[in-house]
Amino acid sequence: AVLLFDRKTMTVKEELNIHAVMPIASVTKLMTAYVVLESRVDLNEKVTIRRQRIEGSRVLADGMQLTRTELLHLALISSDNLAAKMLAVAHPQGYDSFITEMNATAQRLGMNNTSYIEPTGLLPNKSTAWDLHLLNTAVSKYSIFRETAMSKTSNQEAQNKKGLWKRFVIRNTNAFAGEYDIKVGKTGFTNPAGWCISMLVRHQGQEFDLIVLGSPSKKVRNDLVSAKLKSYMNVITRS
């Protein structure tokens, strides 16, 4: 699926299977972060990391403590699955209520072909390119999505069980981070979903969505995205 949507003219410029329901892998984390932010929880409250059965992490360990803001950065920049799971687990009304709210939020946004069963994308949450365009519209009101989309790397820190601080560097899974003015950006991959990306890009005062789902490889996805970004930016520049 491919969608190129011009937000100035509110028109679809390119489309392929934009209403096809497909697994979206870690693009899921856009909704996870949005539900956290919309819930108005204390982003500075520390969350204790608890080892999970499925969700892993390259940097987080059992017993570490991080704020919700730090977990949001890990989930959105390095696509950390354990960070995303902990954000849902730490929801004041509990994990199940968080998943219910993910689906209720999708319905409120008009994402009628979207369903979530967990917060990371490891299991087959499903959506469409069109619905993800609607999600980009909603989440872009929060500056953290632009901050994380533009960060090639980020320095994070956490306290371990002994109260000692551990510092580490995380890298963005999006090869285009920092290369363009990206207001929203998230990649994803699982075997069922293929290689996915959802972006809201700004160029010379104009904004457009570029969404790709189900690409057969990272190279195919990135080459396609690179070509379409450059091509449509040229169109905007000439207009």
Coordinates of C-alpha atoms in Angstrom, one line a residue:
A1 CA 0.0 0.0 0.0
V2 CA 1.2 3.5 -0.9
L3 CA -0.4 6.9 -0.1
L4 CA 0.9 10.3 -0.9
F5 CA -1.5 12.9 0.4
D6 CA -1.1 16.7 -0.1
R7 CA -2.4 18.6 3.0
K8 CA -2.5 22.0 1.3
T9 CA -5.0 20.8 -1.4
M10 CA -6.4 18.0 0.7
T11 CA -6.0 15.6 -2.2
V12 CA -4.6 12.2 -2.8
K13 CA -1.7 12.5 -5.2
E14 CA -0.7 8.9 -5.4
E15 CA -2.5 5.8 -4.2
L16 CA -2.1 2.0 -4.2
N17 CA -4.4 -0.2 -2.0
I18 CA -4.8 2.7 0.5
H19 CA -8.0 1.1 2.0
A20 CA -6.5 -2.4 2.2
V21 CA -6.4 -3.7 5.8
M22 CA -2.9 -4.8 6.6
P23 CA -0.7 -5.4 9.6
I24 CA 1.3 -2.3 10.6
A25 CA 4.1 -3.6 12.9
S26 CA 5.7 -0.9 15.0
V27 CA 3.8 1.9 13.3
T28 CA 1.5 0.8 16.1
K29 CA 3.6 2.9 18.5
L30 CA 2.2 6.1 17.1
M31 CA -1.1 5.3 18.6
T32 CA 0.5 4.0 21.8
A33 CA 2.2 7.3 22.3
Y34 CA -0.8 9.3 21.4
V35 CA -3.0 7.5 23.9
V36 CA -0.4 8.1 26.6
L37 CA -0.4 11.8 25.8
E38 CA -4.1 12.1 25.5
S39 CA -4.6 10.5 28.9
R40 CA -2.9 13.4 30.6
V41 CA -0.9 11.2 32.9
D42 CA 2.2 12.6 34.6
L43 CA 5.0 12.2 32.0
N44 CA 7.6 12.8 34.7
E45 CA 6.4 9.9 36.8
K46 CA 8.9 7.1 36.9
V47 CA 7.9 3.6 35.7
T48 CA 9.6 0.5 36.9
I49 CA 10.6 -1.9 34.1
R50 CA 9.3 -5.4 34.5
R51 CA 10.5 -8.3 32.3
Q52 CA 7.8 -9.3 29.8
R53 CA 7.2 -12.7 28.1
I54 CA 7.3 -11.4 24.5
E55 CA 8.5 -7.8 24.5
G56 CA 12.3 -7.4 24.6
S57 CA 14.7 -4.4 24.7
R58 CA 18.3 -3.9 23.7
V59 CA 18.8 -1.3 26.5
L60 CA 16.2 -1.8 29.2
A61 CA 16.6 -4.3 32.1
D62 CA 14.3 -5.6 34.8
G63 CA 14.0 -3.2 37.7
M64 CA 15.2 -0.1 35.8
Q65 CA 13.3 3.1 36.4
L66 CA 12.5 5.7 33.6
T67 CA 10.0 8.5 33.2
R68 CA 7.1 8.1 30.8
T69 CA 8.8 10.8 28.6
E70 CA 12.0 8.7 28.4
L71 CA 9.9 5.6 27.5
L72 CA 8.1 7.6 24.8
H73 CA 11.5 8.5 23.3
L74 CA 12.6 4.9 23.4
A75 CA 9.4 3.7 21.8
L76 CA 9.3 6.3 19.0
I77 CA 13.0 6.7 18.2
S78 CA 14.5 3.2 18.6
S79 CA 11.1 1.4 18.4
D80 CA 11.8 -0.3 21.8
N81 CA 9.1 -2.9 22.3
L82 CA 9.5 -3.1 26.1
A83 CA 9.2 0.6 26.5
A84 CA 6.0 0.6 24.6
K85 CA 4.6 -2.3 26.6
M86 CA 5.5 -0.6 29.9
L87 CA 3.7 2.6 28.8
A88 CA 0.5 0.5 28.5
V89 CA 1.1 -1.5 31.6
A90 CA 1.6 1.7 33.6
H91 CA -1.7 3.2 32.4
P92 CA -3.7 4.3 35.5
Q93 CA -6.7 2.2 34.6
G94 CA -4.6 -0.8 33.7
Y95 CA -3.3 -2.6 30.6
D96 CA -6.6 -3.9 29.3
S97 CA -8.1 -0.4 29.5
F98 CA -5.2 1.0 27.6
I99 CA -5.8 -1.4 24.7
T100 CA -9.5 -0.6 24.8
E101 CA -8.7 3.1 24.6
M102 CA -6.4 2.5 21.6
N103 CA -9.3 1.1 19.7
A104 CA -11.8 3.7 21.0
T105 CA -9.4 6.5 19.9
A106 CA -9.1 5.0 16.5
Q107 CA -12.9 5.0 16.1
R108 CA -13.0 8.7 17.3
L109 CA -10.5 9.6 14.7
G110 CA -12.5 7.9 11.9
M111 CA -10.0 5.1 11.6
N112 CA -12.8 2.6 10.8
N113 CA -10.5 -0.1 9.4
T114 CA -8.0 -0.1 12.3
S115 CA -7.8 -2.6 15.2
Y116 CA -5.3 -3.0 18.0
I117 CA -4.7 -6.0 20.2
E118 CA -1.5 -4.8 21.9
P119 CA 0.8 -1.7 22.0
T120 CA 4.0 -2.7 20.3
G121 CA 3.2 -4.1 16.8
L122 CA 4.8 -7.5 17.5
L123 CA 1.3 -9.0 17.1
P124 CA -0.8 -8.2 14.1
N125 CA -2.5 -4.9 14.8
K126 CA -4.1 -3.8 11.5
S127 CA -4.8 -0.6 9.7
T128 CA -4.8 1.0 6.3
A129 CA -2.7 3.7 4.7
W130 CA -5.7 6.0 4.7
D131 CA -6.3 5.5 8.4
L132 CA -2.7 6.1 9.3
H133 CA -2.9 9.4 7.4
L134 CA -5.8 10.3 9.8
L135 CA -3.6 9.3 12.8
N136 CA -0.8 11.5 11.5
T137 CA -3.2 14.4 11.6
A138 CA -4.2 13.8 15.2
V139 CA -0.7 13.1 16.7
S140 CA 1.0 16.0 15.0
K141 CA -0.4 18.5 17.6
Y142 CA 2.2 17.1 20.1
S143 CA 5.7 18.3 19.6
I144 CA 7.3 15.1 20.8
F145 CA 6.4 13.4 17.5
R146 CA 8.5 15.9 15.6
E147 CA 11.3 15.8 18.2
T148 CA 11.6 12.0 17.9
A149 CA 11.1 11.9 14.2
M150 CA 14.0 14.4 13.7
S151 CA 16.4 12.7 16.1
K152 CA 19.0 10.5 14.4
T153 CA 20.2 9.5 17.9
S154 CA 19.2 10.4 21.4
N155 CA 21.0 10.1 24.8
Q156 CA 18.9 8.4 27.4
E157 CA 19.4 7.4 31.0
A158 CA 17.8 5.2 33.6
Q159 CA 18.3 4.1 37.2
N160 CA 19.0 0.4 37.8
K161 CA 17.8 -1.6 40.8
K162 CA 20.6 -0.3 42.9
G163 CA 19.8 3.3 42.1
L164 CA 22.8 3.8 39.9
W165 CA 22.4 5.7 36.7
K166 CA 23.0 4.1 33.3
R167 CA 23.4 6.2 30.2
F168 CA 23.0 4.9 26.7
V169 CA 22.6 6.1 23.1
I170 CA 19.6 5.0 21.0
R171 CA 19.4 5.3 17.2
N172 CA 16.4 6.1 15.1
T173 CA 15.0 3.2 13.0
N174 CA 14.0 5.7 10.4
A175 CA 16.8 6.3 7.9
F176 CA 15.2 9.7 7.0
A177 CA 15.3 11.1 10.5
G178 CA 17.0 14.5 10.5
E179 CA 17.3 14.5 6.7
Y180 CA 13.9 16.2 6.1
D181 CA 11.5 18.3 8.1
I182 CA 9.5 15.4 9.5
K183 CA 6.6 16.2 11.8
V184 CA 5.6 12.6 12.3
G185 CA 7.6 9.5 11.5
K186 CA 7.6 5.8 12.4
T187 CA 8.9 2.7 10.8
G188 CA 7.8 -0.9 11.4
F189 CA 8.7 -4.5 10.5
T190 CA 7.5 -7.9 11.2
N191 CA 7.3 -10.9 8.8
P192 CA 3.5 -10.6 8.4
A193 CA 3.6 -6.8 8.0
G194 CA 6.7 -6.5 5.8
W195 CA 8.5 -3.1 5.9
C196 CA 6.3 -0.2 6.8
I197 CA 6.7 3.6 7.3
S198 CA 4.3 6.4 8.1
M199 CA 5.5 10.0 7.8
L200 CA 4.1 13.6 7.8
V201 CA 6.6 15.8 6.1
R202 CA 6.9 19.6 5.8
H203 CA 8.5 21.3 2.8
Q204 CA 8.5 25.1 2.0
G205 CA 5.5 25.6 4.2
Q206 CA 3.5 22.7 2.7
E207 CA 2.8 19.4 4.3
F208 CA 2.2 15.9 2.9
D209 CA 1.8 12.4 4.1
L210 CA 3.8 9.5 2.7
I211 CA 2.8 6.1 3.9
V212 CA 4.1 2.7 2.7
L213 CA 2.8 -0.7 4.1
G214 CA 3.9 -4.2 3.2
S215 CA 7.1 -3.5 1.4
P216 CA 9.1 -6.7 0.7
S217 CA 12.4 -5.4 2.0
K218 CA 13.9 -2.4 3.9
K219 CA 15.8 -1.4 0.7
V220 CA 12.7 -1.4 -1.5
R221 CA 10.8 0.6 1.1
N222 CA 13.6 3.2 1.6
D223 CA 14.3 3.5 -2.1
L224 CA 10.6 4.1 -2.8
V225 CA 10.3 6.6 0.0
S226 CA 13.4 8.5 -1.0
A227 CA 12.3 8.7 -4.7
K228 CA 8.8 9.9 -3.8
L229 CA 10.1 12.4 -1.2
K230 CA 12.5 14.0 -3.7
S231 CA 9.9 13.9 -6.5
Y232 CA 7.1 15.6 -4.6
M233 CA 9.4 18.2 -3.0
N234 CA 10.4 19.2 -6.5
V235 CA 6.7 19.5 -7.3
I236 CA 6.2 21.8 -4.3
T237 CA 9.3 23.8 -5.1
R238 CA 8.1 24.5 -8.7
S239 CA 4.5 25.3 -7.7

